[in-house]
Coordinates of C-alpha atoms in Angstrom, one line a residue:
Chain L
X1 CA -32.2 108.7 -89.1
X2 CA -35.2 109.4 -90.6
X3 CA -36.8 112.3 -93.0
X4 CA -40.4 113.8 -92.5
X5 CA -41.8 115.2 -95.7
X6 CA -44.8 117.1 -95.8
X7 CA -46.8 117.7 -99.5
X8 CA -49.0 116.5 -101.9
X9 CA -50.1 113.2 -103.0
X10 CA -51.8 113.5 -106.4
X11 CA -53.1 112.3 -109.5
X12 CA -51.0 113.6 -112.7
X13 CA -52.4 114.0 -116.2
X14 CA -49.1 114.9 -118.3
X15 CA -48.4 115.5 -122.0
X16 CA -45.0 115.8 -123.3
X17 CA -43.5 115.6 -126.9
X18 CA -43.0 112.4 -125.9
X19 CA -46.1 110.4 -124.9
X20 CA -48.9 111.1 -122.1
X21 CA -49.3 109.9 -118.5
X22 CA -53.0 110.0 -117.5
X23 CA -53.8 110.1 -113.9
X24 CA -50.5 108.5 -112.7
X25 CA -49.2 109.0 -109.3
X26 CA -47.7 112.2 -108.6
X27 CA -47.4 115.2 -106.1
X28 CA -44.3 116.7 -104.4
X29 CA -44.1 114.3 -101.3
X30 CA -44.8 111.1 -103.5
X31 CA -41.7 112.2 -105.8
X32 CA -39.7 113.3 -103.0
X33 CA -40.5 110.3 -101.0
X34 CA -39.3 107.7 -103.3
X35 CA -36.4 109.6 -104.1
X36 CA -35.2 109.8 -100.7
X37 CA -36.1 106.2 -99.7
X38 CA -33.0 104.9 -101.6
X39 CA -31.1 106.4 -98.9
X40 CA -32.9 106.8 -95.9
X41 CA -36.2 105.9 -94.1
X42 CA -39.0 108.2 -95.2
X43 CA -42.0 109.2 -93.2
X44 CA -44.7 110.7 -95.3
X45 CA -47.5 113.3 -94.0
X46 CA -50.2 114.4 -96.8
X47 CA -53.7 113.6 -97.5
X48 CA -55.6 111.4 -100.1
X49 CA -59.0 110.9 -100.9
X50 CA -61.3 108.1 -101.0
X51 CA -60.3 107.3 -104.6
X52 CA -57.1 106.1 -103.3
X53 CA -56.8 102.8 -103.4
X54 CA -54.2 100.1 -102.1
X55 CA -52.9 99.7 -105.6
X56 CA -51.9 103.3 -105.4
X57 CA -50.2 103.2 -102.2
X58 CA -48.2 100.1 -103.4
X59 CA -45.0 101.8 -105.0
X60 CA -44.6 103.8 -101.7
X61 CA -45.1 100.8 -99.8
X62 CA -42.5 99.1 -102.1
X63 CA -40.2 101.8 -101.2
X64 CA -40.8 101.2 -97.6
X65 CA -42.1 104.7 -97.2
X66 CA -44.3 104.6 -93.7
X67 CA -47.7 106.0 -94.5
X68 CA -48.9 106.5 -91.2
X69 CA -49.1 110.1 -91.6
X70 CA -50.9 109.8 -95.2
X71 CA -54.6 110.7 -94.1
X72 CA -57.7 109.5 -96.3
X73 CA -60.5 112.5 -96.2
X74 CA -63.9 112.5 -97.7
X75 CA -63.6 113.4 -101.8
X76 CA -61.5 113.0 -104.3
X77 CA -57.5 113.2 -104.4
X78 CA -55.6 116.3 -105.5
X79 CA -55.3 116.2 -109.2
X80 CA -53.1 118.3 -111.7
X81 CA -52.8 118.3 -115.6
X82 CA -50.0 120.1 -117.3
X83 CA -48.2 119.8 -120.7
X84 CA -44.5 120.3 -121.9
X85 CA -43.5 121.8 -125.2
X86 CA -40.5 121.6 -127.0
X87 CA -38.7 123.3 -124.0
X88 CA -39.2 120.7 -121.2
X89 CA -38.2 123.4 -118.9
X90 CA -41.7 124.7 -118.2
X91 CA -45.2 122.8 -117.6
X92 CA -48.4 125.0 -118.8
X93 CA -51.1 123.9 -116.1
X94 CA -53.9 123.0 -117.8
X95 CA -55.7 122.1 -115.0
X96 CA -55.7 122.1 -111.0
X97 CA -58.3 120.1 -108.8
X98 CA -57.4 120.8 -105.0
X99 CA -60.2 118.8 -103.8
X100 CA -59.2 117.2 -100.4
X101 CA -56.1 119.3 -100.6
X102 CA -58.1 122.5 -100.2
X103 CA -58.5 121.8 -96.6
X104 CA -55.4 119.9 -95.9
X105 CA -54.4 120.4 -92.1
X106 CA -51.2 118.1 -91.5
X107 CA -51.6 115.8 -88.6
X108 CA -48.4 114.3 -87.5
X109 CA -48.4 110.9 -85.9
X110 CA -47.3 109.9 -82.5
X111 CA -43.5 109.5 -82.3
X112 CA -42.8 111.8 -85.6
X113 CA -42.5 114.7 -84.0
X114 CA -38.7 114.2 -83.0
X115 CA -37.7 113.3 -86.7
X116 CA -34.4 114.6 -87.3
X117 CA -34.8 115.8 -91.0
X118 CA -37.7 117.8 -92.3
X119 CA -38.6 118.7 -95.7
X120 CA -41.6 121.0 -96.5
X121 CA -42.5 120.5 -99.9
X122 CA -44.2 123.0 -102.1
X123 CA -47.2 123.7 -100.3
X124 CA -48.8 127.1 -98.6
X125 CA -46.3 128.4 -96.4
X126 CA -48.6 128.7 -93.3
X127 CA -49.1 125.3 -93.7
X128 CA -45.4 124.9 -93.6
X129 CA -45.0 127.0 -90.8
X130 CA -47.2 124.9 -88.9
X131 CA -45.5 121.4 -89.4
X132 CA -42.0 123.4 -88.4
X133 CA -43.6 124.3 -85.1
X134 CA -45.0 120.6 -84.6
X135 CA -41.9 118.8 -85.8
X136 CA -39.6 120.7 -82.8
X137 CA -37.2 117.6 -82.7
X138 CA -35.9 118.3 -86.4
X139 CA -32.2 119.5 -86.5
X140 CA -32.5 120.1 -90.1
X141 CA -35.0 122.0 -92.1
X142 CA -35.3 122.1 -95.8
X143 CA -38.2 123.9 -97.6
X144 CA -39.4 124.4 -101.2
X145 CA -41.7 126.8 -102.6
X146 CA -42.9 128.0 -105.9
X147 CA -43.9 131.3 -107.6
X148 CA -47.7 131.2 -106.9
X149 CA -46.8 131.7 -102.7
X150 CA -43.9 134.3 -103.7
X151 CA -46.8 136.2 -105.1
X152 CA -49.8 135.3 -102.7
X153 CA -48.1 135.0 -99.2
X154 CA -44.9 136.9 -99.2
X155 CA -45.0 137.7 -95.4
X156 CA -45.4 134.0 -94.3
X157 CA -42.7 133.2 -96.9
X158 CA -40.3 135.8 -95.2
X159 CA -41.2 134.0 -91.6
X160 CA -40.2 130.5 -92.8
X161 CA -37.1 132.0 -94.3
X162 CA -36.3 132.9 -90.6
X163 CA -36.7 129.4 -89.5
X164 CA -35.3 127.0 -92.2
X165 CA -31.7 125.7 -92.9
X166 CA -32.0 124.9 -96.5
X167 CA -34.2 126.6 -99.2
X168 CA -34.4 124.7 -102.5
X169 CA -35.8 127.0 -105.2
X170 CA -35.4 127.1 -109.3
X171 CA -34.0 130.1 -110.7
X172 CA -37.0 132.0 -111.8
X173 CA -38.5 131.7 -108.6
X174 CA -35.1 133.3 -106.7
X175 CA -35.4 136.0 -108.6
X176 CA -38.9 136.7 -108.4
X177 CA -38.5 136.2 -104.5
X178 CA -35.6 138.6 -103.9
X179 CA -36.1 141.2 -106.8
X180 CA -32.5 140.6 -107.8
X181 CA -31.7 139.2 -111.4
X182 CA -28.0 138.3 -110.7
X183 CA -28.3 134.9 -109.2
X184 CA -25.3 135.4 -106.7
X185 CA -27.0 138.6 -105.3
X186 CA -30.1 136.7 -105.1
X187 CA -28.6 134.0 -103.2
X188 CA -26.8 136.4 -100.9
X189 CA -30.1 138.1 -100.4
X190 CA -31.6 134.8 -99.0
X191 CA -28.9 133.9 -96.8
X192 CA -29.1 137.1 -95.4
X193 CA -32.6 136.2 -94.4
X194 CA -31.8 133.2 -92.5
X195 CA -30.9 129.8 -94.3
X196 CA -27.5 128.5 -94.1
X197 CA -27.9 127.2 -97.6
X198 CA -29.7 127.8 -100.9
X199 CA -30.2 125.3 -103.6
X200 CA -30.8 127.2 -107.1
X201 CA -32.4 124.6 -109.4
X202 CA -31.9 125.3 -113.2
X203 CA -33.8 122.5 -114.8
X204 CA -31.5 121.3 -117.9
X205 CA -29.2 123.6 -116.7
X206 CA -28.5 121.7 -113.4
X207 CA -27.6 123.6 -109.9
X208 CA -25.8 125.8 -107.8
X209 CA -25.5 125.6 -104.0
X210 CA -24.7 128.8 -102.0
X211 CA -23.7 128.8 -98.4
X212 CA -21.1 130.7 -96.2
X213 CA -18.0 128.7 -97.9
X214 CA -19.1 129.8 -101.4
X215 CA -20.9 128.3 -104.3
X216 CA -21.0 124.8 -105.9
X217 CA -21.9 124.5 -109.5
X218 CA -23.0 121.3 -111.2
X219 CA -24.5 120.9 -115.2
X220 CA -27.3 118.4 -115.2
X221 CA -26.7 115.4 -116.9
X222 CA -27.0 115.5 -120.5
X223 CA -29.5 112.7 -121.4
X224 CA -30.6 111.6 -124.9
X225 CA -33.8 111.0 -123.9
X226 CA -36.1 113.3 -121.6
X227 CA -39.6 111.7 -121.4
X228 CA -41.2 113.8 -118.2
X229 CA -39.6 116.1 -116.0
X230 CA -42.6 116.4 -113.8
X231 CA -40.9 115.6 -110.2
X232 CA -37.7 116.5 -111.3
X233 CA -37.1 119.0 -108.5
X234 CA -38.6 116.9 -105.8
X235 CA -36.6 113.9 -106.7
X236 CA -33.4 116.3 -106.5
X237 CA -34.7 117.5 -103.0
X238 CA -35.2 113.7 -101.9
X239 CA -31.9 112.4 -103.0
X240 CA -30.0 115.8 -101.6
X241 CA -31.8 115.2 -97.9
X242 CA -31.8 111.7 -98.1
X243 CA -28.2 111.6 -98.7
X244 CA -27.4 114.2 -96.0
X245 CA -29.7 111.9 -93.8
X246 CA -27.6 108.9 -94.6
X247 CA -24.6 110.2 -93.4
X248 CA -26.0 111.5 -90.0
X249 CA -26.0 115.1 -88.8
X250 CA -23.5 115.5 -86.7
X251 CA -20.3 116.2 -88.7
X252 CA -19.6 118.4 -91.6
X253 CA -22.4 118.6 -94.2
X254 CA -21.3 117.6 -97.6
X255 CA -23.6 119.6 -99.6
X256 CA -21.5 119.0 -102.7
X257 CA -22.1 115.2 -102.7
X258 CA -25.6 115.7 -101.5
X259 CA -26.6 118.1 -104.6
X260 CA -24.2 115.1 -107.1
X261 CA -26.7 112.3 -105.4
X262 CA -29.8 114.7 -106.0
X263 CA -28.8 115.3 -109.8
X264 CA -28.4 111.4 -110.1
X265 CA -31.9 111.1 -109.1
X266 CA -33.4 113.8 -111.0
X267 CA -31.6 112.5 -114.1
X268 CA -33.2 109.5 -113.4
X269 CA -36.6 110.6 -112.9
X270 CA -37.2 112.3 -116.0
X271 CA -36.3 109.4 -118.2
X272 CA -39.9 108.3 -117.8
X273 CA -43.4 109.3 -116.4
X274 CA -44.4 109.3 -113.1
X275 CA -42.6 107.1 -110.8
X276 CA -41.8 104.3 -113.9
X277 CA -37.9 104.8 -114.2
X278 CA -36.9 105.6 -110.5
X279 CA -39.0 102.6 -109.1
X280 CA -36.6 100.5 -111.6
X281 CA -33.8 102.1 -110.1
X282 CA -30.9 99.8 -108.5
X283 CA -27.7 100.9 -105.8
X284 CA -25.5 100.2 -108.8
X285 CA -27.3 102.4 -111.3
X286 CA -27.1 105.3 -108.8
X287 CA -23.5 105.0 -108.1
X288 CA -23.1 104.5 -112.0
X289 CA -24.4 107.7 -112.8
X290 CA -22.5 109.6 -109.6
X291 CA -19.3 108.2 -111.6
X292 CA -20.5 109.6 -114.9
X293 CA -21.3 112.8 -113.0
X294 CA -17.8 112.6 -111.8
X295 CA -16.5 112.0 -115.7
X296 CA -18.6 114.6 -117.0
X297 CA -17.2 117.5 -115.1
X298 CA -13.9 116.5 -114.1
X299 CA -10.9 118.7 -115.3
X300 CA -6.8 118.9 -114.7
X301 CA -5.1 122.0 -113.1
X302 CA -3.2 124.1 -115.5
X303 CA 0.0 122.8 -116.3
Chain Q
X1 CA 2.5 128.2 -132.4
X2 CA 0.5 130.5 -134.1
X3 CA -3.5 131.5 -134.4
X4 CA -4.8 133.0 -137.6
X5 CA -8.2 134.5 -137.1
X6 CA -10.5 135.8 -139.7
X7 CA -13.8 137.9 -138.7
X8 CA -15.4 141.2 -138.4
X9 CA -13.5 144.3 -136.4
X10 CA -16.2 146.8 -135.3
X11 CA -17.3 149.9 -133.7
X12 CA -20.3 148.6 -131.3
X13 CA -22.8 150.9 -129.3
X14 CA -24.0 148.6 -126.5
X15 CA -26.6 149.4 -123.9
X16 CA -27.0 147.2 -120.9
X17 CA -29.0 147.4 -117.7
X18 CA -25.6 148.7 -116.2
X19 CA -24.0 151.2 -118.3
X20 CA -23.4 152.3 -122.0
X21 CA -20.6 152.1 -124.4
X22 CA -20.6 154.1 -127.3
X23 CA -18.7 153.2 -130.5
X24 CA -16.1 151.2 -128.5
X25 CA -14.0 148.5 -130.2
X26 CA -15.3 145.5 -130.8
X27 CA -16.2 142.8 -133.3
X28 CA -15.3 138.9 -133.6
X29 CA -11.8 138.9 -134.4
X30 CA -11.2 141.8 -132.2
X31 CA -12.4 139.9 -128.9
X32 CA -11.0 136.7 -130.1
X33 CA -7.4 138.2 -130.8
X34 CA -7.3 139.7 -127.7
X35 CA -8.4 137.0 -125.7
X36 CA -6.0 134.3 -127.5
X37 CA -3.0 136.7 -127.3
X38 CA -2.7 135.8 -123.7
X39 CA -1.9 132.1 -124.7
X40 CA -0.3 132.3 -128.1
X41 CA 0.6 134.8 -131.1
X42 CA -2.3 135.7 -133.1
X43 CA -2.6 136.7 -136.8
X44 CA -5.4 138.9 -137.4
X45 CA -7.4 139.0 -141.0
X46 CA -9.8 141.6 -141.3
X47 CA -11.0 145.2 -143.0
X48 CA -11.6 148.4 -141.4
X49 CA -12.5 151.9 -142.9
X50 CA -10.5 155.1 -143.0
X51 CA -12.1 156.1 -139.7
X52 CA -9.9 153.4 -137.8
X53 CA -7.2 155.3 -136.4
X54 CA -3.8 154.4 -135.2
X55 CA -5.6 154.8 -131.7
X56 CA -7.8 152.3 -132.3
X57 CA -5.1 149.8 -133.3
X58 CA -3.4 150.7 -130.1
X59 CA -5.0 148.0 -128.0
X60 CA -4.3 145.1 -130.5
X61 CA -0.6 146.2 -130.8
X62 CA -0.7 146.4 -127.2
X63 CA -1.4 142.6 -127.0
X64 CA 1.2 142.0 -130.0
X65 CA -1.3 140.9 -132.4
X66 CA -0.2 140.8 -136.0
X67 CA -2.1 143.3 -138.2
X68 CA -0.6 142.5 -141.1
X69 CA -4.0 141.2 -142.5
X70 CA -6.1 143.9 -141.0
X71 CA -7.2 145.4 -144.5
X72 CA -8.0 149.5 -144.8
X73 CA -10.8 150.1 -147.6
X74 CA -12.4 153.3 -148.3
X75 CA -15.6 154.3 -146.1
X76 CA -16.5 153.8 -142.8
X77 CA -15.7 150.5 -140.6
X78 CA -18.6 148.2 -139.6
X79 CA -20.7 149.5 -136.8
X80 CA -23.4 147.6 -134.5
X81 CA -25.6 148.6 -132.1
X82 CA -27.4 146.8 -129.6
X83 CA -29.2 146.2 -126.0
X84 CA -29.5 143.7 -123.5
X85 CA -32.6 143.9 -121.1
X86 CA -32.3 142.0 -117.9
X87 CA -31.9 139.0 -119.5
X88 CA -28.1 139.2 -120.3
X89 CA -28.1 136.1 -122.5
X90 CA -29.6 137.9 -125.5
X91 CA -28.7 141.0 -127.5
X92 CA -31.2 143.0 -129.4
X93 CA -30.0 144.4 -132.2
X94 CA -30.3 148.1 -133.1
X95 CA -28.6 148.9 -135.8
X96 CA -26.1 147.1 -138.0
X97 CA -24.0 149.1 -140.7
X98 CA -21.8 146.8 -142.7
X99 CA -19.9 149.4 -144.4
X100 CA -16.6 148.5 -145.9
X101 CA -17.4 145.1 -144.3
X102 CA -20.2 144.6 -147.2
X103 CA -17.5 144.0 -150.1
X104 CA -15.0 142.0 -147.5
X105 CA -12.5 139.7 -149.5
X106 CA -10.3 138.5 -147.0
X107 CA -6.2 138.6 -148.2
X108 CA -4.0 136.3 -146.6
X109 CA -0.6 138.0 -146.0
X110 CA 2.4 136.1 -147.4
X111 CA 3.7 133.6 -144.9
X112 CA 0.3 133.1 -143.3
X113 CA -0.9 130.5 -145.2
X114 CA 0.9 127.6 -143.5
X115 CA -0.6 129.3 -139.9
X116 CA -1.0 125.8 -137.9
X117 CA -4.3 126.8 -136.3
X118 CA -7.1 128.6 -138.0
X119 CA -10.2 130.4 -136.2
X120 CA -13.2 131.1 -138.5
X121 CA -15.1 133.6 -136.8
X122 CA -18.7 134.5 -137.6
X123 CA -18.8 135.6 -140.8
X124 CA -20.7 134.7 -144.1
X125 CA -19.9 130.9 -144.2
X126 CA -18.7 131.4 -148.1
X127 CA -15.8 134.0 -146.8
X128 CA -15.0 131.4 -144.2
X129 CA -14.5 128.7 -147.2
X130 CA -12.4 130.7 -149.0
X131 CA -9.8 131.4 -146.3
X132 CA -10.2 127.7 -145.1
X133 CA -8.9 127.1 -148.9
X134 CA -6.4 129.5 -148.7
X135 CA -4.8 128.3 -145.3
X136 CA -4.1 125.1 -146.6
X137 CA -1.2 124.6 -144.0
X138 CA -4.0 124.7 -141.0
X139 CA -3.3 121.8 -138.6
X140 CA -6.7 122.5 -136.8
X141 CA -9.2 124.6 -138.0
X142 CA -12.2 125.8 -135.8
X143 CA -15.5 127.7 -136.9
X144 CA -18.4 129.8 -135.2
X145 CA -21.8 130.6 -137.2
X146 CA -25.0 132.1 -136.0
X147 CA -28.6 132.0 -136.8
X148 CA -28.4 134.7 -139.6
X149 CA -26.3 132.2 -141.7
X150 CA -28.2 128.9 -140.6
X151 CA -31.2 130.5 -142.3
X152 CA -29.3 132.3 -145.1
X153 CA -26.7 129.8 -146.5
X154 CA -27.4 126.2 -145.2
X155 CA -25.9 124.4 -148.2
X156 CA -22.3 126.4 -147.7
X157 CA -22.4 125.9 -143.5
X158 CA -22.9 122.1 -144.7
X159 CA -19.9 122.2 -147.0
X160 CA -17.7 124.2 -144.1
X161 CA -18.6 121.7 -141.5
X162 CA -17.5 118.6 -143.4
X163 CA -13.7 120.5 -143.4
X164 CA -13.5 121.7 -139.9
X165 CA -12.3 119.9 -137.0
X166 CA -14.2 122.0 -134.4
X167 CA -17.5 123.7 -134.1
X168 CA -18.4 126.2 -132.1
X169 CA -22.1 127.3 -131.4
X170 CA -24.8 128.5 -128.9
X171 CA -27.3 126.2 -127.7
X172 CA -30.1 128.1 -129.9
X173 CA -28.4 128.1 -132.8
X174 CA -27.3 124.2 -132.9
X175 CA -30.8 123.1 -132.3
X176 CA -31.6 125.3 -135.1
X177 CA -28.8 123.9 -137.4
X178 CA -30.0 120.3 -136.5
X179 CA -33.6 120.6 -136.0
X180 CA -32.9 118.6 -132.8
X181 CA -34.2 119.8 -129.8
X182 CA -32.2 117.8 -127.7
X183 CA -28.7 119.0 -127.0
X184 CA -27.1 115.3 -127.0
X185 CA -28.8 114.4 -130.4
X186 CA -28.2 118.0 -131.7
X187 CA -24.5 117.3 -131.0
X188 CA -24.2 113.8 -132.4
X189 CA -25.7 115.4 -135.6
X190 CA -22.9 117.8 -136.0
X191 CA -20.3 115.2 -135.1
X192 CA -21.6 113.0 -137.8
X193 CA -21.4 115.8 -140.4
X194 CA -17.8 115.8 -140.0
X195 CA -16.3 118.1 -136.9
X196 CA -14.4 116.1 -134.3
X197 CA -15.6 117.9 -131.7
X198 CA -18.4 120.2 -131.1
X199 CA -18.7 123.0 -128.4
X200 CA -21.9 124.4 -127.2
X201 CA -21.9 127.8 -125.6
X202 CA -24.6 128.2 -123.0
X203 CA -24.0 132.0 -122.1
X204 CA -24.5 132.1 -118.3
X205 CA -25.2 128.3 -117.8
X206 CA -21.7 127.8 -119.0
X207 CA -20.6 125.1 -121.8
X208 CA -20.3 121.6 -123.0
X209 CA -17.8 119.9 -125.2
X210 CA -19.0 117.0 -127.2
X211 CA -16.5 114.5 -128.7
X212 CA -15.8 111.0 -129.3
X213 CA -14.8 110.4 -125.9
X214 CA -18.3 111.9 -124.7
X215 CA -19.4 115.2 -122.7
X216 CA -18.0 117.7 -120.8
X217 CA -20.1 120.1 -119.0
X218 CA -18.7 123.2 -117.3
X219 CA -21.0 125.9 -115.5
X220 CA -20.0 129.5 -115.9
X221 CA -18.6 131.1 -113.5
X222 CA -21.1 133.0 -110.9
X223 CA -20.2 136.5 -111.2
X224 CA -21.8 139.5 -109.1
X225 CA -21.4 141.5 -111.6
X226 CA -22.1 141.4 -115.3
X227 CA -21.4 144.8 -117.4
X228 CA -21.9 143.8 -120.7
X229 CA -22.1 140.0 -122.3
X230 CA -20.7 141.4 -125.9
X231 CA -17.6 139.3 -127.1
X232 CA -18.0 136.6 -124.4
X233 CA -18.5 133.9 -127.1
X234 CA -15.4 135.5 -128.9
X235 CA -13.3 135.8 -125.8
X236 CA -14.5 131.9 -125.1
X237 CA -13.1 131.1 -128.5
X238 CA -9.9 133.0 -128.2
X239 CA -9.0 131.2 -124.4
X240 CA -10.2 127.8 -125.7
X241 CA -8.2 127.9 -129.0
X242 CA -5.0 129.8 -127.4
X243 CA -4.6 127.5 -124.9
X244 CA -4.8 124.4 -127.5
X245 CA -2.3 126.4 -129.3
X246 CA 0.2 127.2 -126.6
X247 CA 0.1 123.5 -125.6
X248 CA 1.2 122.2 -129.4
X249 CA -0.7 120.2 -132.1
X250 CA 1.1 117.0 -131.8
X251 CA 0.0 115.1 -128.5
X252 CA -3.7 114.4 -127.3
X253 CA -5.7 117.6 -127.5
X254 CA -7.1 118.3 -123.8
X255 CA -10.3 120.4 -124.6
X256 CA -11.7 120.1 -121.1
X257 CA -8.8 122.5 -120.1
X258 CA -9.1 124.5 -123.3
X259 CA -12.7 125.0 -122.5
X260 CA -11.8 126.0 -118.6
X261 CA -9.5 128.4 -120.0
X262 CA -12.4 129.7 -122.5
X263 CA -14.6 130.2 -119.8
X264 CA -11.8 132.1 -117.7
X265 CA -11.1 134.6 -120.5
X266 CA -15.2 134.8 -121.1
X267 CA -15.7 135.4 -117.3
X268 CA -13.3 138.4 -117.3
X269 CA -14.7 139.7 -120.6
X270 CA -18.3 140.5 -119.3
X271 CA -17.0 142.3 -116.4
X272 CA -16.7 145.5 -118.0
X273 CA -17.5 147.1 -121.7
X274 CA -15.5 146.4 -125.0
X275 CA -11.7 145.3 -123.8
X276 CA -11.6 147.2 -120.7
X277 CA -11.6 144.3 -118.1
X278 CA -9.5 142.1 -120.9
X279 CA -6.7 144.5 -121.2
X280 CA -5.9 144.9 -117.6
X281 CA -5.9 141.1 -117.1
X282 CA -2.6 139.5 -115.8
X283 CA -1.5 136.2 -116.2
X284 CA -1.9 135.8 -112.1
X285 CA -5.6 136.8 -112.4
X286 CA -6.3 134.1 -115.2
X287 CA -4.5 131.4 -113.2
X288 CA -6.4 132.3 -110.1
X289 CA -9.8 132.4 -112.0
X290 CA -8.7 128.8 -113.2
X291 CA -8.5 127.6 -109.5
X292 CA -11.8 129.0 -109.0
X293 CA -13.4 127.0 -111.4
X294 CA -11.9 124.1 -109.5
X295 CA -13.2 125.1 -106.3
X296 CA -16.5 125.9 -108.0
X297 CA -17.0 122.3 -109.5
X298 CA -15.1 119.8 -107.5
X299 CA -16.9 117.2 -105.5
X300 CA -15.6 113.7 -103.7
X301 CA -16.5 110.3 -104.5
X302 CA -19.1 108.5 -102.6
X303 CA -18.4 107.2 -99.3

């Protein structure tokens, strides 16, 4: 089963306490696609500039990501620069150059309108809506968003929420979106607006999934080395939805296993800059860390 | 098997977004003792002033806490006033009146020197050391500390670390103590100094236990209502060590179950001011929430 992702492809310049990546391949669609590609075929819809070469496409092709939806527009590719301090949970944006992304209007290639899974990565909610309407064959739709859109386009986000199945969002943003400081109440407020599930990403503190059946909480994997947190949320989403896609959409959806897989992919994502760690990843390593998550969290019933 | 706790007994005045408690019974030894009392007999060593009445002793007696070590000194009982904002993770101290606590020299009652479990709650590390030397029969010693002592008495803390089995500490403090921002490295640094285990308390993000066998991570229970976080850490410690005490100290120590029990007790502690929720607690409720933690965290292996 295929997933279609719409989002950004970018060149990132990132400084962390452990090093620097200059103009490295990034963007939400990129990180999502590479992560999901370990689980399911991925179709990518995004735009790049004339400076985006075959060499830049190479890692995505290596992962067999279908690039028929990757448009090239006159101008330069989207650029983002940011830095992380000792607190690796939040990036400080130093520079954003939208470039070709400023006029991005997603075009869905022939035959992609029936893609069963759709991930609307963090872009303008009006563009997310446009893609949602075009990919009318999707059986499962998930979306991410961020503080900027919650501020700038609340009505567009509200409309989107009524039509998606799963919202992925971080803890500060779900509080901003709902005005609820308490996480349980914030999740209830999201579920009341439409989505069947909400996935709250908490960075180094892990993830909580809320749906009608209740809550599932998973700590993040305690890593000795975190090089660069950029893309962790998108790698999580790629693993989460990639796993669901790999299991088909007819049976019961095991959001718990999906959240563990997402956390596995995110834990590898942050071990190096850009895609450097994830591109070296093997199926054996993925299964190994899944087992490490089980060992990290298991406990016995009371005697 | 008995536990001896040395720490503070206090009157707390606490404001949270959900209400206020004025001069309510608090203090690290109090919260620890009441929580642990659900699991094991507790002996309390602390000091109060002449304003501490039989009525104030009542909740502790109700929980069968042995008060032979609760000295009364001329003057007023220790008082603390603080408030929590929307972020319930950190209290802002408004007022501290040490009163009789300023000259506290712990006196260990006859027959208590052999108590098998010793908990050194968050007090001056020199006093912790004094008690540690006096309770020479203890087979398991755990200690808590805080930012103030890490700053003010680093050498005393270092000495203490060489002699205790388990350190309980929050995440900001373990980073301060070790100078390591990464939690895994910080825990390794503590283990290298002596303790066999370190328990990192992360407030609403749960707890991580590190020992030679590896890490165990547990999220906090997602509560719809948190009235007052005061005492959560001490209630955790009470459940954690109370459980270990209830299982005896000869077999393998199940720190995982102990951490879940601690989290259960802490989750009830924060549901109301002072001891109001915990004093109403039943064994059935404790077992029920333990099961809820299992339901919250369980997931299946990959297919």
